[in-house]
mmCIF file with all atom_site columns, C-alpha atoms in Angstrom:
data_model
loop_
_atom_site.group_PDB
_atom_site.id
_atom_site.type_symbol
_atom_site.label_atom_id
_atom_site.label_alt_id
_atom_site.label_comp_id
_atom_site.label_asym_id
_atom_site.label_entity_id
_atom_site.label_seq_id
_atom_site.pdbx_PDB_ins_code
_atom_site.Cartn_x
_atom_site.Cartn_y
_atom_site.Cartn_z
_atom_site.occupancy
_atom_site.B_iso_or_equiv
_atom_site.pdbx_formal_charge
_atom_site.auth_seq_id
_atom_site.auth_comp_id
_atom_site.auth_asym_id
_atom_site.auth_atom_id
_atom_site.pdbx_PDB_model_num
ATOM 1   C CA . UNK A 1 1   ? 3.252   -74.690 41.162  1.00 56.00 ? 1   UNK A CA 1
ATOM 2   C CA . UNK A 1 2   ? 1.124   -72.012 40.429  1.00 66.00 ? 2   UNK A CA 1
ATOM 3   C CA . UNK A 1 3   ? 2.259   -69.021 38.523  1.00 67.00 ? 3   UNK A CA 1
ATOM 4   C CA . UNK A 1 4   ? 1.335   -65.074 39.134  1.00 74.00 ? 4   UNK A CA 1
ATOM 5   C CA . UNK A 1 5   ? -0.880  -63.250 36.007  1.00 70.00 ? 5   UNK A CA 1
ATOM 6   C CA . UNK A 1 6   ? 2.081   -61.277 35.366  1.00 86.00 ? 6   UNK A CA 1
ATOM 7   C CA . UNK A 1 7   ? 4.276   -64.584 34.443  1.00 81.00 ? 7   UNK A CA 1
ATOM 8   C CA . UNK A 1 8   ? 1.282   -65.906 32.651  1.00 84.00 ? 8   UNK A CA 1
ATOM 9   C CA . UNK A 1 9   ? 1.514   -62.314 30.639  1.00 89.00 ? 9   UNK A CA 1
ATOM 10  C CA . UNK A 1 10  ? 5.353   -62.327 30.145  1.00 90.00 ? 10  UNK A CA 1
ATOM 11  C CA . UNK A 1 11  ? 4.911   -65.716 29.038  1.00 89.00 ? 11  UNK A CA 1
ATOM 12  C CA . UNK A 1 12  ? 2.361   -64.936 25.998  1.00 90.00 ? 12  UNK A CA 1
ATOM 13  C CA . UNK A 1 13  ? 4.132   -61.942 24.865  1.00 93.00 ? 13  UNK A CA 1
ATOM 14  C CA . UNK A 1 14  ? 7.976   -63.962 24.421  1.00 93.00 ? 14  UNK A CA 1
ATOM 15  C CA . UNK A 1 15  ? 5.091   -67.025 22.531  1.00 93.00 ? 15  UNK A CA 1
ATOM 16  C CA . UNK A 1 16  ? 4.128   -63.857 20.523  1.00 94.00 ? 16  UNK A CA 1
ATOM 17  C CA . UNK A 1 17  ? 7.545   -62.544 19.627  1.00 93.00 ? 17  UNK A CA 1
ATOM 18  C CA . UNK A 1 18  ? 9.207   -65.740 18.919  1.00 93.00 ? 18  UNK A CA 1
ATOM 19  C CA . UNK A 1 19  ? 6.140   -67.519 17.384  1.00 93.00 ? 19  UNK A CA 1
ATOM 20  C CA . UNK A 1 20  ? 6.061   -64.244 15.083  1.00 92.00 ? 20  UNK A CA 1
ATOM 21  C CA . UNK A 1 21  ? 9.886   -64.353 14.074  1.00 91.00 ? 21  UNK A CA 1
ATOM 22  C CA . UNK A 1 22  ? 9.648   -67.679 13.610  1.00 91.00 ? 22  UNK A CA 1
ATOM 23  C CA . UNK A 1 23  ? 6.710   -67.155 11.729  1.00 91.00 ? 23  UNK A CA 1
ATOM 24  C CA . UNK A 1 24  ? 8.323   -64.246 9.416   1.00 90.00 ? 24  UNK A CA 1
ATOM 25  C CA . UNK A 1 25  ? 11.555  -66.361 8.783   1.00 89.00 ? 25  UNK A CA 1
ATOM 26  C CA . UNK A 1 26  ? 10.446  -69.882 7.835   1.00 88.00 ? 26  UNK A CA 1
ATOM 27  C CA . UNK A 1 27  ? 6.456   -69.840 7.685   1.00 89.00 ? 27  UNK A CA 1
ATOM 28  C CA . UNK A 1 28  ? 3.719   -70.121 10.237  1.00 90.00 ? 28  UNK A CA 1
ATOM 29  C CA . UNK A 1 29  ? 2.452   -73.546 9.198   1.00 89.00 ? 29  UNK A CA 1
ATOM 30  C CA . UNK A 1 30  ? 5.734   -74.983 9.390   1.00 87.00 ? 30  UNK A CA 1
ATOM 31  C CA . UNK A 1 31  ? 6.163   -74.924 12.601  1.00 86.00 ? 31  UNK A CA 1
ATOM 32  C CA . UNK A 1 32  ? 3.456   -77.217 15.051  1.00 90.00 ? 32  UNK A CA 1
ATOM 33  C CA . UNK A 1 33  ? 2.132   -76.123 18.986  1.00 89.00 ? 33  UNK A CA 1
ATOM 34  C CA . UNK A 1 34  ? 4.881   -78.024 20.296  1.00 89.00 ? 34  UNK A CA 1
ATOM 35  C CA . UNK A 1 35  ? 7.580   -76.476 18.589  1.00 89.00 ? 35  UNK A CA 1
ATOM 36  C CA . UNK A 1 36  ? 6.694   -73.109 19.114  1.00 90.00 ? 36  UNK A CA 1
ATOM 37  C CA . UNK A 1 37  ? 6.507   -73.672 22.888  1.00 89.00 ? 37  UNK A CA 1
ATOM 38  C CA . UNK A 1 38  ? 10.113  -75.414 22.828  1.00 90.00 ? 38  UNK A CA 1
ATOM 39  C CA . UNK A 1 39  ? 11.187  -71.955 21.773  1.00 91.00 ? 39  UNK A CA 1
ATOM 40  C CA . UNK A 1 40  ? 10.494  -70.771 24.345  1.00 90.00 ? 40  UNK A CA 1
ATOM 41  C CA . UNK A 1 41  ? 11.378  -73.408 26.637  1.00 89.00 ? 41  UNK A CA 1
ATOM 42  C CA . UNK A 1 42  ? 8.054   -74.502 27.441  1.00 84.00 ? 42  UNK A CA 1
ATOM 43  C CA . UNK A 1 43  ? 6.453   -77.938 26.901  1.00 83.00 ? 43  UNK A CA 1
ATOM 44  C CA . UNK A 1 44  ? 3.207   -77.696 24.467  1.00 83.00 ? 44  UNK A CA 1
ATOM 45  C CA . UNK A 1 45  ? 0.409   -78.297 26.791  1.00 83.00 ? 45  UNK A CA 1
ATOM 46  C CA . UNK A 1 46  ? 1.369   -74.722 28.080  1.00 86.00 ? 46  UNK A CA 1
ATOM 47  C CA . UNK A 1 47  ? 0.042   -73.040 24.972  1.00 88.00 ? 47  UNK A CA 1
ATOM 48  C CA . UNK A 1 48  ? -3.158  -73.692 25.470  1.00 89.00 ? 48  UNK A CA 1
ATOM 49  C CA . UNK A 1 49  ? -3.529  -71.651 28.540  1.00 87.00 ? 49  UNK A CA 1
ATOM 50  C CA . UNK A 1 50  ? -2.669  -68.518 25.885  1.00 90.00 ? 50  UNK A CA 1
ATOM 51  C CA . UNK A 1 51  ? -4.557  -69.368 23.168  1.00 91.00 ? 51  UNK A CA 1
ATOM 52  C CA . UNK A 1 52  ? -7.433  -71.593 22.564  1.00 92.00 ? 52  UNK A CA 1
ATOM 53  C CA . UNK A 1 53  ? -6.285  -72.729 18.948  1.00 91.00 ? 53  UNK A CA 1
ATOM 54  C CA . UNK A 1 54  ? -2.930  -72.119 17.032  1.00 91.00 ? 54  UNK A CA 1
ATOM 55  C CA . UNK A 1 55  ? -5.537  -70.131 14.343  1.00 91.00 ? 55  UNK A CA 1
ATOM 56  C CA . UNK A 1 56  ? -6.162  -67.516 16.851  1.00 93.00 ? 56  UNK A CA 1
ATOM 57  C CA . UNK A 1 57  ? -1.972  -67.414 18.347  1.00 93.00 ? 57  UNK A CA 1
ATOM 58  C CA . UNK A 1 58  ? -1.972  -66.699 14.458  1.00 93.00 ? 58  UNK A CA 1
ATOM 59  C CA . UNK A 1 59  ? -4.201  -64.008 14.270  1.00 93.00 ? 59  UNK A CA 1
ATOM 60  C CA . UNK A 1 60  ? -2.843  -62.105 16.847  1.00 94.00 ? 60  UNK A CA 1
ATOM 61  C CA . UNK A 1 61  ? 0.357   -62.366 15.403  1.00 94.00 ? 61  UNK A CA 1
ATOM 62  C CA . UNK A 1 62  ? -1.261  -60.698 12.091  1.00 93.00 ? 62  UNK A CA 1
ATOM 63  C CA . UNK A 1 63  ? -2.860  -57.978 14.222  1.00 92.00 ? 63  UNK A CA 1
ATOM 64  C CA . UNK A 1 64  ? 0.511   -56.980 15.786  1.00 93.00 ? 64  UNK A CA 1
ATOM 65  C CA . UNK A 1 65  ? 2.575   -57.535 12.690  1.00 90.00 ? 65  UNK A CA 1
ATOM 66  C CA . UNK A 1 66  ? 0.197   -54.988 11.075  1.00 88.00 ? 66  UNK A CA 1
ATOM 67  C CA . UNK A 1 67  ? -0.060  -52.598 14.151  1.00 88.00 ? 67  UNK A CA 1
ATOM 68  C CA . UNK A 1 68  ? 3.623   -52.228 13.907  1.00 86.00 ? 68  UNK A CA 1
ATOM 69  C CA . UNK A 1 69  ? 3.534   -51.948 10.381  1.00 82.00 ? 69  UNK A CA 1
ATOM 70  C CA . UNK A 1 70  ? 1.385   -49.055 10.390  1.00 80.00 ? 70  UNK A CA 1
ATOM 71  C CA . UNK A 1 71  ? 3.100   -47.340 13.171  1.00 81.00 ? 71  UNK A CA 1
ATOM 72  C CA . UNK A 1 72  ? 6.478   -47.660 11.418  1.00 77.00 ? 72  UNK A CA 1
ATOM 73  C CA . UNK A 1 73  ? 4.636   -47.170 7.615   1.00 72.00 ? 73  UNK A CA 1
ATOM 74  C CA . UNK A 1 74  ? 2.218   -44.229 8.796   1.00 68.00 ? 74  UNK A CA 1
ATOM 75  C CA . UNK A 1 75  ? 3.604   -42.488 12.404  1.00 57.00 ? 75  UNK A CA 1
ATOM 76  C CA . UNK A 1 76  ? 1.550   -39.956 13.576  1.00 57.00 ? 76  UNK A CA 1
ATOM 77  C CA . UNK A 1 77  ? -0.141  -39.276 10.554  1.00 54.00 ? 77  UNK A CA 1
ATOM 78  C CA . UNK A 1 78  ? 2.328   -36.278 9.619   1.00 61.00 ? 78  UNK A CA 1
ATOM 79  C CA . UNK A 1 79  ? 4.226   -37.017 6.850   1.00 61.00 ? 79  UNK A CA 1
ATOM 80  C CA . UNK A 1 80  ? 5.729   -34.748 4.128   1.00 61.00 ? 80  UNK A CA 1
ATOM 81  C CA . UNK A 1 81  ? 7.591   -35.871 1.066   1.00 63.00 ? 81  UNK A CA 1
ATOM 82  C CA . UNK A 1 82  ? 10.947  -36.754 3.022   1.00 73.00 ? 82  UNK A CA 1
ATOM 83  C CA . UNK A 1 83  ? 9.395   -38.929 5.319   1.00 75.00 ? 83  UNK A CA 1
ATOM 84  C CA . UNK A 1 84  ? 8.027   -40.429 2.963   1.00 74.00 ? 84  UNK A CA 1
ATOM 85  C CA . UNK A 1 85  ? 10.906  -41.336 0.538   1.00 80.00 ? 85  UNK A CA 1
ATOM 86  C CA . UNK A 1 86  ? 12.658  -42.132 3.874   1.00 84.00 ? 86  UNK A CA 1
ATOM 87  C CA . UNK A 1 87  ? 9.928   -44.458 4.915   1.00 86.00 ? 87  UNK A CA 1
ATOM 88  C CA . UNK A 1 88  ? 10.266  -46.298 1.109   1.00 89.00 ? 88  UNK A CA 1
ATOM 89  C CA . UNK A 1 89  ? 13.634  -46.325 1.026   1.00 92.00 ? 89  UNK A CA 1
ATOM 90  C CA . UNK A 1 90  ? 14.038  -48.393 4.240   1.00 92.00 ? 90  UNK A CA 1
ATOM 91  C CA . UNK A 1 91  ? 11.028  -51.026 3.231   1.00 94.00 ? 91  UNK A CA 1
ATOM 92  C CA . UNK A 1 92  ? 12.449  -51.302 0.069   1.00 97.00 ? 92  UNK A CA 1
ATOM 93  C CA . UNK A 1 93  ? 16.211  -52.559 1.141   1.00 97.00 ? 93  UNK A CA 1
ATOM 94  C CA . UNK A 1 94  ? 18.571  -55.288 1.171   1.00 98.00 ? 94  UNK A CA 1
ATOM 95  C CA . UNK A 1 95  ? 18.335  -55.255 4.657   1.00 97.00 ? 95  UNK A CA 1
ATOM 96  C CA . UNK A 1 96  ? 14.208  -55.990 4.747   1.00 96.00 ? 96  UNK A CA 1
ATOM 97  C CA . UNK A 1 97  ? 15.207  -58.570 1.780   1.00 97.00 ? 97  UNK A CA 1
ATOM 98  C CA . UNK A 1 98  ? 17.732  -60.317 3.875   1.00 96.00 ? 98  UNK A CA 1
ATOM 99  C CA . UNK A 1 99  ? 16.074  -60.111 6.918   1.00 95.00 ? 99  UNK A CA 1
ATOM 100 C CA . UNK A 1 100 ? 12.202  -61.082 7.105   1.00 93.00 ? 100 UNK A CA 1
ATOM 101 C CA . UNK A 1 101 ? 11.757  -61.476 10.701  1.00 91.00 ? 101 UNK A CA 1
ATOM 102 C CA . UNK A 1 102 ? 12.474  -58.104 11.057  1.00 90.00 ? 102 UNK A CA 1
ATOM 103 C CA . UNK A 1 103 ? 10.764  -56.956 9.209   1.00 90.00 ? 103 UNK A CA 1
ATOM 104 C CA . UNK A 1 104 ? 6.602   -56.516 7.212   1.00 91.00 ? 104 UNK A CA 1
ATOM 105 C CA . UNK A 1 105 ? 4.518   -59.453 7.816   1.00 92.00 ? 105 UNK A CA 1
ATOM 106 C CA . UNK A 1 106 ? 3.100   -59.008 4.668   1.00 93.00 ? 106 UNK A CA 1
ATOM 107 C CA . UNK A 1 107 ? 5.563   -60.382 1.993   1.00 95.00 ? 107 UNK A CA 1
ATOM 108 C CA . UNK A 1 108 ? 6.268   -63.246 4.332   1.00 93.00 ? 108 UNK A CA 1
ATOM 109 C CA . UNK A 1 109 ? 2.536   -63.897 5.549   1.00 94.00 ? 109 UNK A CA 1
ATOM 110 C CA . UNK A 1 110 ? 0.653   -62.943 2.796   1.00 94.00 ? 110 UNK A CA 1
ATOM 111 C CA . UNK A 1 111 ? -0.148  -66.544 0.768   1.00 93.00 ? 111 UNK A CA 1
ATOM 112 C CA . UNK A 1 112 ? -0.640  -68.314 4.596   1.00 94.00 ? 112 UNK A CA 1
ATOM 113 C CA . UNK A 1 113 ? -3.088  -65.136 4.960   1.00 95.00 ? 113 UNK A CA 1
ATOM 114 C CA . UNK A 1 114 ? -5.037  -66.049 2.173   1.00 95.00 ? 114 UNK A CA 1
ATOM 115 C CA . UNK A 1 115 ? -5.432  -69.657 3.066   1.00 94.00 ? 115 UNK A CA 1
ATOM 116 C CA . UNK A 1 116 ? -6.157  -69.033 6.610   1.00 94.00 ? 116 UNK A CA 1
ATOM 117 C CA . UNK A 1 117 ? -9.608  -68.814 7.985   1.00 93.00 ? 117 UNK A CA 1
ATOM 118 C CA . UNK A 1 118 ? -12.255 -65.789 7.782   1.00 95.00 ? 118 UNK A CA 1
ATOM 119 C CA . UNK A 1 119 ? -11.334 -64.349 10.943  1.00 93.00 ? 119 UNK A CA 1
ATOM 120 C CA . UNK A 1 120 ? -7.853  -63.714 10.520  1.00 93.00 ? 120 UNK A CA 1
ATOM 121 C CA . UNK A 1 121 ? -8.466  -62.330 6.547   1.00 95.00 ? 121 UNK A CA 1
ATOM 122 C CA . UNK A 1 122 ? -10.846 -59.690 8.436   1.00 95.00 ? 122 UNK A CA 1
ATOM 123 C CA . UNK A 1 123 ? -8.515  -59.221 10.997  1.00 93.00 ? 123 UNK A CA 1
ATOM 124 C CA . UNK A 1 124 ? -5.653  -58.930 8.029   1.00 93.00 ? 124 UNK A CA 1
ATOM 125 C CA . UNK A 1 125 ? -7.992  -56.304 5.953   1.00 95.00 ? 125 UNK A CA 1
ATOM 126 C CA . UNK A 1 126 ? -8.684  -54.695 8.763   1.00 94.00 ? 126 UNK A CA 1
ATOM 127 C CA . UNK A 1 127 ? -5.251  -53.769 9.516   1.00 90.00 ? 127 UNK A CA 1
ATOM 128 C CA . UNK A 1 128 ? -4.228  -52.672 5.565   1.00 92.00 ? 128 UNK A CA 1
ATOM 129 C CA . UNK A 1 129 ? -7.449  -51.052 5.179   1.00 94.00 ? 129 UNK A CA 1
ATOM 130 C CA . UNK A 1 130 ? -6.064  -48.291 8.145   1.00 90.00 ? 130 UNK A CA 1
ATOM 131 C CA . UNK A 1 131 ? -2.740  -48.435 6.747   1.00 87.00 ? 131 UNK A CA 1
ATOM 132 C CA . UNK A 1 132 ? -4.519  -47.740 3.049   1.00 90.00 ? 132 UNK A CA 1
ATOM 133 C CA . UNK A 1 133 ? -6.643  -44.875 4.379   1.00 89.00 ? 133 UNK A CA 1
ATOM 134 C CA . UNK A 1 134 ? -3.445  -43.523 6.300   1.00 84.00 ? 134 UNK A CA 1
ATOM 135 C CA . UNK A 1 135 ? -1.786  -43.676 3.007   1.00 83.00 ? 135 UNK A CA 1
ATOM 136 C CA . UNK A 1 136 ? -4.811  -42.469 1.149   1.00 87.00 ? 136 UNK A CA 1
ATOM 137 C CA . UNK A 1 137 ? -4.972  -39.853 3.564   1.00 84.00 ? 137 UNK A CA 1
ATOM 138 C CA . UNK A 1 138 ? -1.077  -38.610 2.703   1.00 82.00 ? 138 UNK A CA 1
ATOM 139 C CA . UNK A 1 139 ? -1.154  -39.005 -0.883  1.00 86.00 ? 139 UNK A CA 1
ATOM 140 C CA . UNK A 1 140 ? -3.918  -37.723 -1.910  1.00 88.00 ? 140 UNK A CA 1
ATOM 141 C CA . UNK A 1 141 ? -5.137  -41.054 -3.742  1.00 92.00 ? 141 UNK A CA 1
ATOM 142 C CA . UNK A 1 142 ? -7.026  -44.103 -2.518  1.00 95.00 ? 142 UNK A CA 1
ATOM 143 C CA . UNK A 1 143 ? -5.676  -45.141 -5.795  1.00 95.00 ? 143 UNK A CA 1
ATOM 144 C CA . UNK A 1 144 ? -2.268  -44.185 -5.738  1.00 94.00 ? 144 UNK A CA 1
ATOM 145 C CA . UNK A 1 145 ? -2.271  -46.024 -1.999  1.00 91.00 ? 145 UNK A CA 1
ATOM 146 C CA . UNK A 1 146 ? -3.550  -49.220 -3.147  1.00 96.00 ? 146 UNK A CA 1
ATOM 147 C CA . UNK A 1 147 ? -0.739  -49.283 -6.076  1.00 96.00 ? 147 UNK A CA 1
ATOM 148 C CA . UNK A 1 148 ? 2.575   -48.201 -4.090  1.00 94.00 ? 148 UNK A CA 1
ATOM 149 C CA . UNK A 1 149 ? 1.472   -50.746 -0.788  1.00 94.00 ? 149 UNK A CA 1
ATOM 150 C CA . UNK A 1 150 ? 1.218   -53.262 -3.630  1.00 96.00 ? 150 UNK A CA 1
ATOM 151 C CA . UNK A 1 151 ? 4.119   -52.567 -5.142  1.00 97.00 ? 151 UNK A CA 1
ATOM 152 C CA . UNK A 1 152 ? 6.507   -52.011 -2.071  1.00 96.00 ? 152 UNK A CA 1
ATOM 153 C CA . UNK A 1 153 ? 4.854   -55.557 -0.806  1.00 96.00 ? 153 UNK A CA 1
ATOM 154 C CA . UNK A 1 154 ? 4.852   -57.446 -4.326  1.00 97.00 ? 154 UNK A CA 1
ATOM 155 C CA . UNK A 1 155 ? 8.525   -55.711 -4.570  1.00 98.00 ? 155 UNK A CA 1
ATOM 156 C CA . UNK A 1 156 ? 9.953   -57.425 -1.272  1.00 97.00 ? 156 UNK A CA 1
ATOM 157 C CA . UNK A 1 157 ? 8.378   -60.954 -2.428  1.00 97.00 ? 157 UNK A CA 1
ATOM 158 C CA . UNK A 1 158 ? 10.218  -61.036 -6.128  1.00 98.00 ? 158 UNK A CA 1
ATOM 159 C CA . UNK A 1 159 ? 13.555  -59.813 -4.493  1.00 98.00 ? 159 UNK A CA 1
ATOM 160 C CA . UNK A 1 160 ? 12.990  -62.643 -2.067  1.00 97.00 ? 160 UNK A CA 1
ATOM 161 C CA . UNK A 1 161 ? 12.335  -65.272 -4.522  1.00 97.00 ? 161 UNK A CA 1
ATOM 162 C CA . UNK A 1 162 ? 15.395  -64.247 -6.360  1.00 98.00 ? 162 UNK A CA 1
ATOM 163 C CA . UNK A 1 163 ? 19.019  -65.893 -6.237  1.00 97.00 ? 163 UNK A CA 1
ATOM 164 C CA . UNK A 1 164 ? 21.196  -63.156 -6.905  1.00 98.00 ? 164 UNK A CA 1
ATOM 165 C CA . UNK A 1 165 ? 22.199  -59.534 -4.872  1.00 98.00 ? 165 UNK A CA 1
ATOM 166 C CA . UNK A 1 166 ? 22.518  -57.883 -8.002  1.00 98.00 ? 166 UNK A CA 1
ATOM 167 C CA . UNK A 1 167 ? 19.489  -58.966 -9.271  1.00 98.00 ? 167 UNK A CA 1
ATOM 168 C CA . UNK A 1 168 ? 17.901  -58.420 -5.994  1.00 98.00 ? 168 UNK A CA 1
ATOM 169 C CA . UNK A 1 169 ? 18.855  -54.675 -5.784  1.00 98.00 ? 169 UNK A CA 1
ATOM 170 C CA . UNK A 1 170 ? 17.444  -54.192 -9.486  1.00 98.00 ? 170 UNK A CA 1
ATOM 171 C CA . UNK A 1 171 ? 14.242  -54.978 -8.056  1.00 98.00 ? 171 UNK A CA 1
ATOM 172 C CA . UNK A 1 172 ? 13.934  -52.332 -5.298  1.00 98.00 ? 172 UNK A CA 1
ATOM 173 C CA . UNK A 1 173 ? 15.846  -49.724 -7.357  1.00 97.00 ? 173 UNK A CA 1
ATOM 174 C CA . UNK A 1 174 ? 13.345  -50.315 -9.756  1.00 97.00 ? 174 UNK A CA 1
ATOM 175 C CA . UNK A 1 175 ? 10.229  -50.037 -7.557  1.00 97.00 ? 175 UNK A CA 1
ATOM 176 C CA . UNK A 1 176 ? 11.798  -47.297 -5.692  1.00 96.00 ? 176 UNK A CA 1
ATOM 177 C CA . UNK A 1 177 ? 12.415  -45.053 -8.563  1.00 96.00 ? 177 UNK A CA 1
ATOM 178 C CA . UNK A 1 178 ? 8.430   -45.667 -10.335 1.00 95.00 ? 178 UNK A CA 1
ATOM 179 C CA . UNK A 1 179 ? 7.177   -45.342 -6.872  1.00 94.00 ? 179 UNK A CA 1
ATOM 180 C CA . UNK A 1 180 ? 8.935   -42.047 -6.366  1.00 91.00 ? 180 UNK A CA 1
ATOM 181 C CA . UNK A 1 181 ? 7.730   -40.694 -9.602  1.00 92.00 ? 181 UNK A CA 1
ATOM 182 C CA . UNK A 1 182 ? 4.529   -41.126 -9.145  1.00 91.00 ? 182 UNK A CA 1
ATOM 183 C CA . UNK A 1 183 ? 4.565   -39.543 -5.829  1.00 88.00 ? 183 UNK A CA 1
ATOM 184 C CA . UNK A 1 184 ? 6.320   -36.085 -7.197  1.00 85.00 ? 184 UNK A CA 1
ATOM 185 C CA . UNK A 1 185 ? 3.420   -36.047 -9.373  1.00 84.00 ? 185 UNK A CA 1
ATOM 186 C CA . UNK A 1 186 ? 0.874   -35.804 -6.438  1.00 75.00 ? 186 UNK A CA 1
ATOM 187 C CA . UNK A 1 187 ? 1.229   -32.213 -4.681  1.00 64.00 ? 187 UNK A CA 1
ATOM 188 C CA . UNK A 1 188 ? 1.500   -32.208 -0.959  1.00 54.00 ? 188 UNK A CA 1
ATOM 189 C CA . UNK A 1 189 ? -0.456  -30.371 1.329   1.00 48.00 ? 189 UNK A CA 1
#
């Protein structure tokens, strides 16, 4: 039976989605070809008519992840000191803690990033390079950028690794509050 380009397409973007939750919840390498096609309800010899390796299913995933991340992180490009603390105050929650898949690829991704192959680190910079200059671009600071993405990122991975609510809370309080204070010190145009 042979299936229209428009089932082939619907079919890619649910491998995307789930293979990207999946992904954000439990780890991309855990999971093999076959797997992520059962997911979907699909045997695994159907993934390769999407993609030619599960390398490049993962990069693609990356380059979404970010897209999103910078359309939630940056907007249009107007942003004022509310939107910002706004912004912060929802990346840096229980609710992103408790529920990666929902959430930043980053904190989740980053380490299987790092090992992963040239391609999908440029495709990775790439993507928190215009999210950086966005930021940059808002704050006043390349610097200032670099430091709070870090944070808010680096922030989400210790409350993640940690056992406790309470605990977990301290964390983001904590990040939130430095972060803040170093943005009231930058003037906004």
């Amino acid at each position: 039976m042979r299936y229209s380009a428009n089932h082939k397409m619907e079919t890619r973007e649910k491998l995307l989605v789930s293979s990207a939750m999946s992904a954000k919840k439990s780890g991309f390498s855990t999971v093999g070809v076959d797997g992520l096609m059962k997911a979907i309800g699909l045997s695994g010899g159907a993934f390769y008519s999407h993609f030619s390796s599960k390398d490049e299913l993962f990069k693609v995933i990356i380059e979404r992840e970010l897209a999103h991340s910078l359309d939630r992180l940056s907007g249009d490009g107007v942003m004022d000191s509310t939107k910002l603390q706004r912004c912060l105050k929802q990346y840096l929650s229980m609710s992103h803690v408790e529920q990666p898949e929902a959430g930043c690829a980053l904190p989740v991704l980053g380490a299987e990033i790092a090992r992963s192959d040239l391609e999908v680190r440029e495709a990775a910079q790439a993507w928190i390079c215009r999210l950086h200059e966005s930021w940059a671009q808002i704050l006043g600071s390349g610097s200032l950028a670099w430091a709070i993405l870090s944070q808010c990122v680096g922030a989400l991975v210790v409350a993640r690794m940690l056992a406790t609510p309470e605990v977990q809370r301290e964390v983001l309080k904590s990040s939130h509050d430095e972060i803040s204070r170093r943005i009231a010190e930058r003037p906004f145009d």
